[in-house]
Coordinates of C-alpha atoms in Angstrom, one line a residue:
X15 CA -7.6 -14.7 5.6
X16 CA -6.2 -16.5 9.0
X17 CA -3.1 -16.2 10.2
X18 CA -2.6 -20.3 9.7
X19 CA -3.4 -19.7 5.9
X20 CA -1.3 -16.4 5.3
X21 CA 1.7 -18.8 6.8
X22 CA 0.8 -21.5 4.6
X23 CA 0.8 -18.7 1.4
X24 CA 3.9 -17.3 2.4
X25 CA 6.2 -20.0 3.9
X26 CA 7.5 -21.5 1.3
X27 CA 9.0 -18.4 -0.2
X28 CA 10.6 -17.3 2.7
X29 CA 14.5 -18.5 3.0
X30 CA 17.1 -18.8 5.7
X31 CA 20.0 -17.8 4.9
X32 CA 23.8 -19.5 6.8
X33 CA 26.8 -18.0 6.2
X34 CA 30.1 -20.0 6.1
X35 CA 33.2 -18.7 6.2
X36 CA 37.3 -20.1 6.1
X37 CA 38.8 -19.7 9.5
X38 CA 41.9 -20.8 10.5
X39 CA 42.0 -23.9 12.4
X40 CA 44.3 -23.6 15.3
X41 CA 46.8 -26.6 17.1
X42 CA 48.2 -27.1 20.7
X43 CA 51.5 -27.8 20.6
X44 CA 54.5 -27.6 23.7
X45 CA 57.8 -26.2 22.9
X46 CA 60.9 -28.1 24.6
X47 CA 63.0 -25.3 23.9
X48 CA 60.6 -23.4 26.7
X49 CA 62.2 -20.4 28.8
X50 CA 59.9 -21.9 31.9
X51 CA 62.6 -23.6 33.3
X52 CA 66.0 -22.0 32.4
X53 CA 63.6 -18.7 34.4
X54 CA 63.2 -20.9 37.4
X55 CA 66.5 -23.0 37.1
X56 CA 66.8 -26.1 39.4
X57 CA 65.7 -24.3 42.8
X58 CA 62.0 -24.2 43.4
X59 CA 60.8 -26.2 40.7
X60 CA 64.0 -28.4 40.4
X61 CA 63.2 -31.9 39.0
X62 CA 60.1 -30.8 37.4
X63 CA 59.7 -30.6 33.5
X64 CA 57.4 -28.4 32.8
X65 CA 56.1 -27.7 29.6
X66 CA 53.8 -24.3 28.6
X67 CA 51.2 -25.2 25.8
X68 CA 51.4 -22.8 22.5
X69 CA 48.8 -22.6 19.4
X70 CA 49.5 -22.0 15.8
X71 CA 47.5 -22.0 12.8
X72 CA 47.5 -25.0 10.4
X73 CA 45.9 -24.1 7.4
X74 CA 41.5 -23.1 7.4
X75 CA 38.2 -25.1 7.7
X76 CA 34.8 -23.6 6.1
X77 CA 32.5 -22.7 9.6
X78 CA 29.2 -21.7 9.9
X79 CA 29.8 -18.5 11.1
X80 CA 25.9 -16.6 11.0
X81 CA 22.7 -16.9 9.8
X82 CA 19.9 -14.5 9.1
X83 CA 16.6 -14.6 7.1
X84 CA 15.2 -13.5 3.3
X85 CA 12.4 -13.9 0.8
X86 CA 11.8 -14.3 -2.5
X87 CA 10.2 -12.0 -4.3
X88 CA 10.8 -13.6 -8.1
X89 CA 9.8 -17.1 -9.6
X90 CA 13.3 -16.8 -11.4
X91 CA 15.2 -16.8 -7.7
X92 CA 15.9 -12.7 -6.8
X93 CA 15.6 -12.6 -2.7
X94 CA 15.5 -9.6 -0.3
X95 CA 17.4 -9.3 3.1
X96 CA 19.0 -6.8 5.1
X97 CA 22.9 -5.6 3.6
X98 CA 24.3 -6.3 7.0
X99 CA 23.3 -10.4 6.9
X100 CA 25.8 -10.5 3.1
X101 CA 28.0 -7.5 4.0
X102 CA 31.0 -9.7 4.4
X103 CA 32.8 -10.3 0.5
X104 CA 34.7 -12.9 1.4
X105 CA 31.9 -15.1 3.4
X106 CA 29.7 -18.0 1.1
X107 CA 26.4 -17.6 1.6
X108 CA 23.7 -20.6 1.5
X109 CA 19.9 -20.3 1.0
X110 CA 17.5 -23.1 2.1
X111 CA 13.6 -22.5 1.4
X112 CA 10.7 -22.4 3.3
X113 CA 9.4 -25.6 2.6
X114 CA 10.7 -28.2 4.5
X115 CA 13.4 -29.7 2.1
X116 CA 16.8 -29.8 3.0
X117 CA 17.6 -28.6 -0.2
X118 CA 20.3 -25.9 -0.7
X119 CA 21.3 -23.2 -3.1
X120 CA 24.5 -20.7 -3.4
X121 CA 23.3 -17.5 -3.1
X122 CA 25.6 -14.7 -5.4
X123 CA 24.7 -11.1 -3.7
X124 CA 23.9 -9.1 -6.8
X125 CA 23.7 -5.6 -4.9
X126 CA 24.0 -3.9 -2.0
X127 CA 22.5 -0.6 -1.8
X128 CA 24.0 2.5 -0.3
X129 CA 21.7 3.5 1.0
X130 CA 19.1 1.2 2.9
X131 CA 20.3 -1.9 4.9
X132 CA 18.8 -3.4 1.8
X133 CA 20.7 -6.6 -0.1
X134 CA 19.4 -8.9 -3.3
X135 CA 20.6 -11.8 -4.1
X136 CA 20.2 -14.7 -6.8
X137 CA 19.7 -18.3 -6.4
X138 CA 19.1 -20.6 -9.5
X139 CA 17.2 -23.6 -10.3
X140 CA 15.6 -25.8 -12.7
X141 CA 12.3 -25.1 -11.6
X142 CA 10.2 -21.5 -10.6
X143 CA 10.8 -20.6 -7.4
X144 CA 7.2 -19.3 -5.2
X145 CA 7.8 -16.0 -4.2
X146 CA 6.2 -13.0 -2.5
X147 CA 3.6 -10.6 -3.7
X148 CA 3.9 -7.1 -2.0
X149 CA 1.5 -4.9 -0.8
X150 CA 0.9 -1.1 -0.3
X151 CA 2.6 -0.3 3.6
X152 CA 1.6 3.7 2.8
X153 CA -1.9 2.2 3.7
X154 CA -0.7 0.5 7.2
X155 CA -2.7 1.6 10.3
X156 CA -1.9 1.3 13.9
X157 CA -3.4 -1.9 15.0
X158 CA -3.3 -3.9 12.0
X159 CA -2.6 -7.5 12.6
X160 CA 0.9 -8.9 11.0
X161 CA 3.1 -11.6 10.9
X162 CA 6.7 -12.5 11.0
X163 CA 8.7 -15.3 9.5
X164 CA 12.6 -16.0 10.2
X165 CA 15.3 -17.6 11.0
X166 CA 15.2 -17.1 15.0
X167 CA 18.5 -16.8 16.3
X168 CA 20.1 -18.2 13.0
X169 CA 19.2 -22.1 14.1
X170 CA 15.0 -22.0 13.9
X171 CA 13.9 -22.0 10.4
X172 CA 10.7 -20.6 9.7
X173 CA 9.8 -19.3 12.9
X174 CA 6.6 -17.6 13.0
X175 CA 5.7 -14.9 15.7
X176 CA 1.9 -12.5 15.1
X177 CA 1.9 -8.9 16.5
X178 CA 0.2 -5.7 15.7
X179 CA 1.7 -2.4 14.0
X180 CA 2.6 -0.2 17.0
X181 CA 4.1 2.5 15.5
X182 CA 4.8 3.9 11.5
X183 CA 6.9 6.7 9.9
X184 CA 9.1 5.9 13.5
X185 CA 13.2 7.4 13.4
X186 CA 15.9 5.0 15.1
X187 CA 19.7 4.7 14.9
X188 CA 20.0 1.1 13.9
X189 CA 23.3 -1.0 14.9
X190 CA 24.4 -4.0 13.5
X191 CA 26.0 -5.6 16.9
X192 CA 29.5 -4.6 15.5
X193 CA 30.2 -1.2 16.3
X194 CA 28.5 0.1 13.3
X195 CA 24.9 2.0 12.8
X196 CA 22.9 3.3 10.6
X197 CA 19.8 5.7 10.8
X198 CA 16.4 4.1 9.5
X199 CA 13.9 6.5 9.3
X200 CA 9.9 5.9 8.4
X201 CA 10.2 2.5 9.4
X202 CA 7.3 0.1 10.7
X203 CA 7.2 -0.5 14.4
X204 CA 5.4 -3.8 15.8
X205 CA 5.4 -6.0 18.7
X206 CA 5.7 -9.4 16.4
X207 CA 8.9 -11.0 18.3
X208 CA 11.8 -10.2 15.7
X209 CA 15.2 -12.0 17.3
X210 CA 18.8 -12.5 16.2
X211 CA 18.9 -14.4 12.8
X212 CA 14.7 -12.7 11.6
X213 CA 16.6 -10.3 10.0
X214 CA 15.9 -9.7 6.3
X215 CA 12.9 -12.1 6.7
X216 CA 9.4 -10.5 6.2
X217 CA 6.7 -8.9 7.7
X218 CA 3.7 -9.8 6.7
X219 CA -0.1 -8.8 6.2
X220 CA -2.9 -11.2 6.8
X221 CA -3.5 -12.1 2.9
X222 CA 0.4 -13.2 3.1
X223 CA 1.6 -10.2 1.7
X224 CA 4.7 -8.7 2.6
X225 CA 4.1 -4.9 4.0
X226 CA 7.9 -4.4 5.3
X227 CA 10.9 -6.4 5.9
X228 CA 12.3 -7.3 9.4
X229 CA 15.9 -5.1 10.0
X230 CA 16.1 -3.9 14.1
X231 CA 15.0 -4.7 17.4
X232 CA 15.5 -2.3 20.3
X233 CA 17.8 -3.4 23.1
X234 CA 16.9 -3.7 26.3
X235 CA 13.5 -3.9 26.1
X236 CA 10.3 -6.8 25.0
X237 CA 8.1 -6.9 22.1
X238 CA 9.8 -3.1 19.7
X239 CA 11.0 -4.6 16.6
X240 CA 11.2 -2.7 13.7
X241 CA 10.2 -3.1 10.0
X242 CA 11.5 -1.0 6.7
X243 CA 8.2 -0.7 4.7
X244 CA 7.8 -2.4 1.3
X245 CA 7.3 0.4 -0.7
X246 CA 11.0 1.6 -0.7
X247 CA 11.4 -1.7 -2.0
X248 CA 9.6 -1.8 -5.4
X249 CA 12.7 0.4 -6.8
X250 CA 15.3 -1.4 -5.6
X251 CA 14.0 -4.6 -7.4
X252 CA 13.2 -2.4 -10.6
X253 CA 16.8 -1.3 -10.5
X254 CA 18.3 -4.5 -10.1
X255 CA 15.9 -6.3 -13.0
X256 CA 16.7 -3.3 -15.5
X257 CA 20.4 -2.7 -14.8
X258 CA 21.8 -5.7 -12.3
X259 CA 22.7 -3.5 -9.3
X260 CA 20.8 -1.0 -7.1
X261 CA 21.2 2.7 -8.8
X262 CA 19.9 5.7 -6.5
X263 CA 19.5 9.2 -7.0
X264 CA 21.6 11.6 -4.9
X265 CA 21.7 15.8 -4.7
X266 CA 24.7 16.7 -3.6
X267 CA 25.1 18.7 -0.5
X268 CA 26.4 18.3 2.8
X269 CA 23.9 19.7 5.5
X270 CA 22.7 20.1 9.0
X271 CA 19.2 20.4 9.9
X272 CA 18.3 23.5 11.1
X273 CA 16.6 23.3 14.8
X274 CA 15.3 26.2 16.9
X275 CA 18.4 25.5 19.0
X276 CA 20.9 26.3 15.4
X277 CA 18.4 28.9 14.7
X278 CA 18.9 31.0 17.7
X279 CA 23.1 30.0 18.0
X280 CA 23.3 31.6 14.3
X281 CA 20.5 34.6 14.4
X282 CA 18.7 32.4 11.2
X283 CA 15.2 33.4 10.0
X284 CA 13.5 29.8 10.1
X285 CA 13.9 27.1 12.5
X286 CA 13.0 24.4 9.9
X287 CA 14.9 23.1 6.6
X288 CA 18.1 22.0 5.8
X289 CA 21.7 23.8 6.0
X290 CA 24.1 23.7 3.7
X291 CA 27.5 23.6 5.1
X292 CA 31.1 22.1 5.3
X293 CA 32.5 19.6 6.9
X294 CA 35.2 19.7 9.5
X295 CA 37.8 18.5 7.2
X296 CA 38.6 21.1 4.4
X297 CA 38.2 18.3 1.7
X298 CA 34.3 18.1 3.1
X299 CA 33.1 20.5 0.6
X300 CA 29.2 21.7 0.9
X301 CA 28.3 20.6 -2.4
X302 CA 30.1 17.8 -4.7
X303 CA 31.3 19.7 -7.6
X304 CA 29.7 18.9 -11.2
X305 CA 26.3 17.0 -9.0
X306 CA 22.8 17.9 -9.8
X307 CA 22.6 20.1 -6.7
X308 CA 26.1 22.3 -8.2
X309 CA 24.1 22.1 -11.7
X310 CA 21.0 23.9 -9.7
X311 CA 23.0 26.2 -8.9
X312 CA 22.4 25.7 -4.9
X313 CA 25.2 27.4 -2.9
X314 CA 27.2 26.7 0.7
X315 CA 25.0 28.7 3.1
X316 CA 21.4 28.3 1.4
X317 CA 18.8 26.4 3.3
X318 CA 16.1 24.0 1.7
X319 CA 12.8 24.6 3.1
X320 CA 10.9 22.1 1.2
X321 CA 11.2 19.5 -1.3
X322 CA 8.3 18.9 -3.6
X323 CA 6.6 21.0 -1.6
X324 CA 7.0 18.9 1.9
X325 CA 8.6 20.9 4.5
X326 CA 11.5 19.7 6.0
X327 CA 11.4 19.5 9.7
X328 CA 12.4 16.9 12.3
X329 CA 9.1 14.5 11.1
X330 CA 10.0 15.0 7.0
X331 CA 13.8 14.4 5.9
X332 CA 15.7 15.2 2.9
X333 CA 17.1 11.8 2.6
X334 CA 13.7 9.9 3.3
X335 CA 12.0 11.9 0.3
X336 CA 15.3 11.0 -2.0
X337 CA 14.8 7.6 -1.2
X338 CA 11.7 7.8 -3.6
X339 CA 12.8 8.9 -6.2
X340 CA 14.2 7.5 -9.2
X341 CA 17.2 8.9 -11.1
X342 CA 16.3 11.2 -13.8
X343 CA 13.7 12.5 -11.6
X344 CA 12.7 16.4 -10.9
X345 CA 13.1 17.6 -7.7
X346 CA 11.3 21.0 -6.8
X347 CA 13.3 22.7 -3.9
X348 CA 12.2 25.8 -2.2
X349 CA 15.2 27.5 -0.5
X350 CA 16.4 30.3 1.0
X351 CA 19.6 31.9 -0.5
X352 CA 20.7 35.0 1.3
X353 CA 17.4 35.9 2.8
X354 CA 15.5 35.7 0.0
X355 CA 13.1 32.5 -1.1
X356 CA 13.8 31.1 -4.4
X357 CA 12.4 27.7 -6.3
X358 CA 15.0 25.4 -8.1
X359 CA 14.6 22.3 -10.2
X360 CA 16.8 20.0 -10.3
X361 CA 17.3 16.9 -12.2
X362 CA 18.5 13.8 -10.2
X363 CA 21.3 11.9 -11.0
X364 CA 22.6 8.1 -9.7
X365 CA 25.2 8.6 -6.7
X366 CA 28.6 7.9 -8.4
X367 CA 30.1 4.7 -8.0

């Protein structure tokens, strides 16, 4: 398929997204009572009334305040974006499709997940909405031709921009242009143009499939956007269908990953794995009592080499092989607990709310 007709498949079920917000509408006003002149008396600036201009705030006006970019991926209205473009509670957000209308639907942000800069929403309607089909981004090679769709820069709907996949299974520290950040890791790299406002919008495959979704574009430099890949996707829909909100597993330990600079600062026997250890704060315990990893039996001090048998090292992490599973899932951990190798099971449980 061309690109022309992988746009045509997948424009109308992509959305752009505005957010509007109540600000507080300021007025100019001049105080008489002003200390300019009594300061200055009659000398200088004698015969002169001057007057110094203040502001106040009279009541609030709904303002476009941001925009950013999503997709359907249900004919009964569910849409991905990225958790940062909805993270605000108190902001209204409105959807408008790919289509060309000018119609407009409230958007109600079902879930946010903890984990990934991941957000659903829900729009409703009287008729099926189109909507995405996904494809398989374990399969992605370097080359492949893609496509991205978006609300550039929050004001140009539907903006399409082709590239190539440049990099996969890439690590970056993510920031969200207000202090915060995040780390993304095994995420889709590609030279598609992704700008301010593409975020949450997809990238696609040539058949008009989605293959990742558009969160990060390095600073500083032309043509590095980054993509999350699809596949950690499929269980955050299932999760939100079955029980209206995004539920992840989680283990329960506080760690460091060990590197052959910890290794040699604390005379360790691997230079691979995971740490379990403390935080600073003395409330920062290693493991969260009564979680799977407590139930396992894992103590402060053990290190997990591997994970359903995948090493941990600086290109496999804990958290990335978390991220797929489900809860109620076994996890096989080989550790080492006091120099000696040992295999645990342990059952995964949702992350307390």
């Amino acid at each position: 398929m061309s690109v022309v007709s992988a746009v045509k498949r997948a424009n109308p079920a992509v959305v752009s997204i505005v957010i509007t917000k109540d600000v507080p509408v300021l007025e100019q006003y001049y105080d008489n009572n002003s200390s300019f002149h009594d300061f200055f008396g009659g000398g200088l600036f004698g015969g002169f009334n001057f007057q110094i201009p203040q502001y106040r705030e009279n009541g609030t006006e709904k303002k476009e305040v941001g925009g950013g970019s999503g997709f359907l991926v249900s004919q009964d209205g569910l849409i991905i974006t990225n958790k940062h473009v909805v993270e605000d509670p108190n902001a209204e957000y409105t959807v408008f499709l790919g289509n060309g209308s000018e119609d407009k639907y409230e958007a109600k942000v079902l879930a946010r997940d903890p984990v990934l800069d991941i957000a659903v929403l829900k729009i409703e309607g009287t008729e099926d909405f189109p909507f995405l089909e996904f494809d398989d981004s374990d399969h992605l090679e370097l080359g492949q031709s893609v496509i991205a769709i978006g609300n550039a820069l929050g004001e140009f709907r539907n903006s399409v921009s082709v590239g190539v996949v440049s990099g996969l299974s890439r690590s970056i520290v993510a920031g969200d242009g207000r202090g915060g950040s995040e780390q993304l890791d095994e995420v889709v790299q590609t030279d598609a143009a992704i700008n301010p406002g593409n975020s949450g919008g997809p990238l696609l495959d040539l058949q008009g499939k989605v293959i990742g979704v558009n969160v990060a574009v390095a600073n500083g430099s032309q043509n590095i956007g980054f993509a999350l890949p699809v596949n950690l996707l499929k269980g955050v829909i299932e999760s939100v269908q079955k029980d209206g909100k995004i539920v992840r597993p989680f283990l329960g330990v506080r760690f460091v990953p060990v590197t052959k600079e910890l290794k040699e600062a604390n005379k360790l026997s691997v230079d691979y794995g995971v740490l379990i250890i403390r935080g600073e704060n003395r409330t920062e315990l290693p493991i969260v009592p009564g979680s799977p990893a407590d139930k396992a039996g894992l103590e402060e001090n053990d290190i997990i080499l591997e994970a359903d048998g995948q090493k941990l090292d600086e290109t496999r992490s804990l958290p990335t092989l978390l991220r797929k599973k489900n809860v109620g899932d076994t996890l096989k951990l080989k550790i080492l607990h006091k120099g000696s190798e040992k295999e645990l099971d342990v059952k995964l449980e949702a992350i307390p709310e």
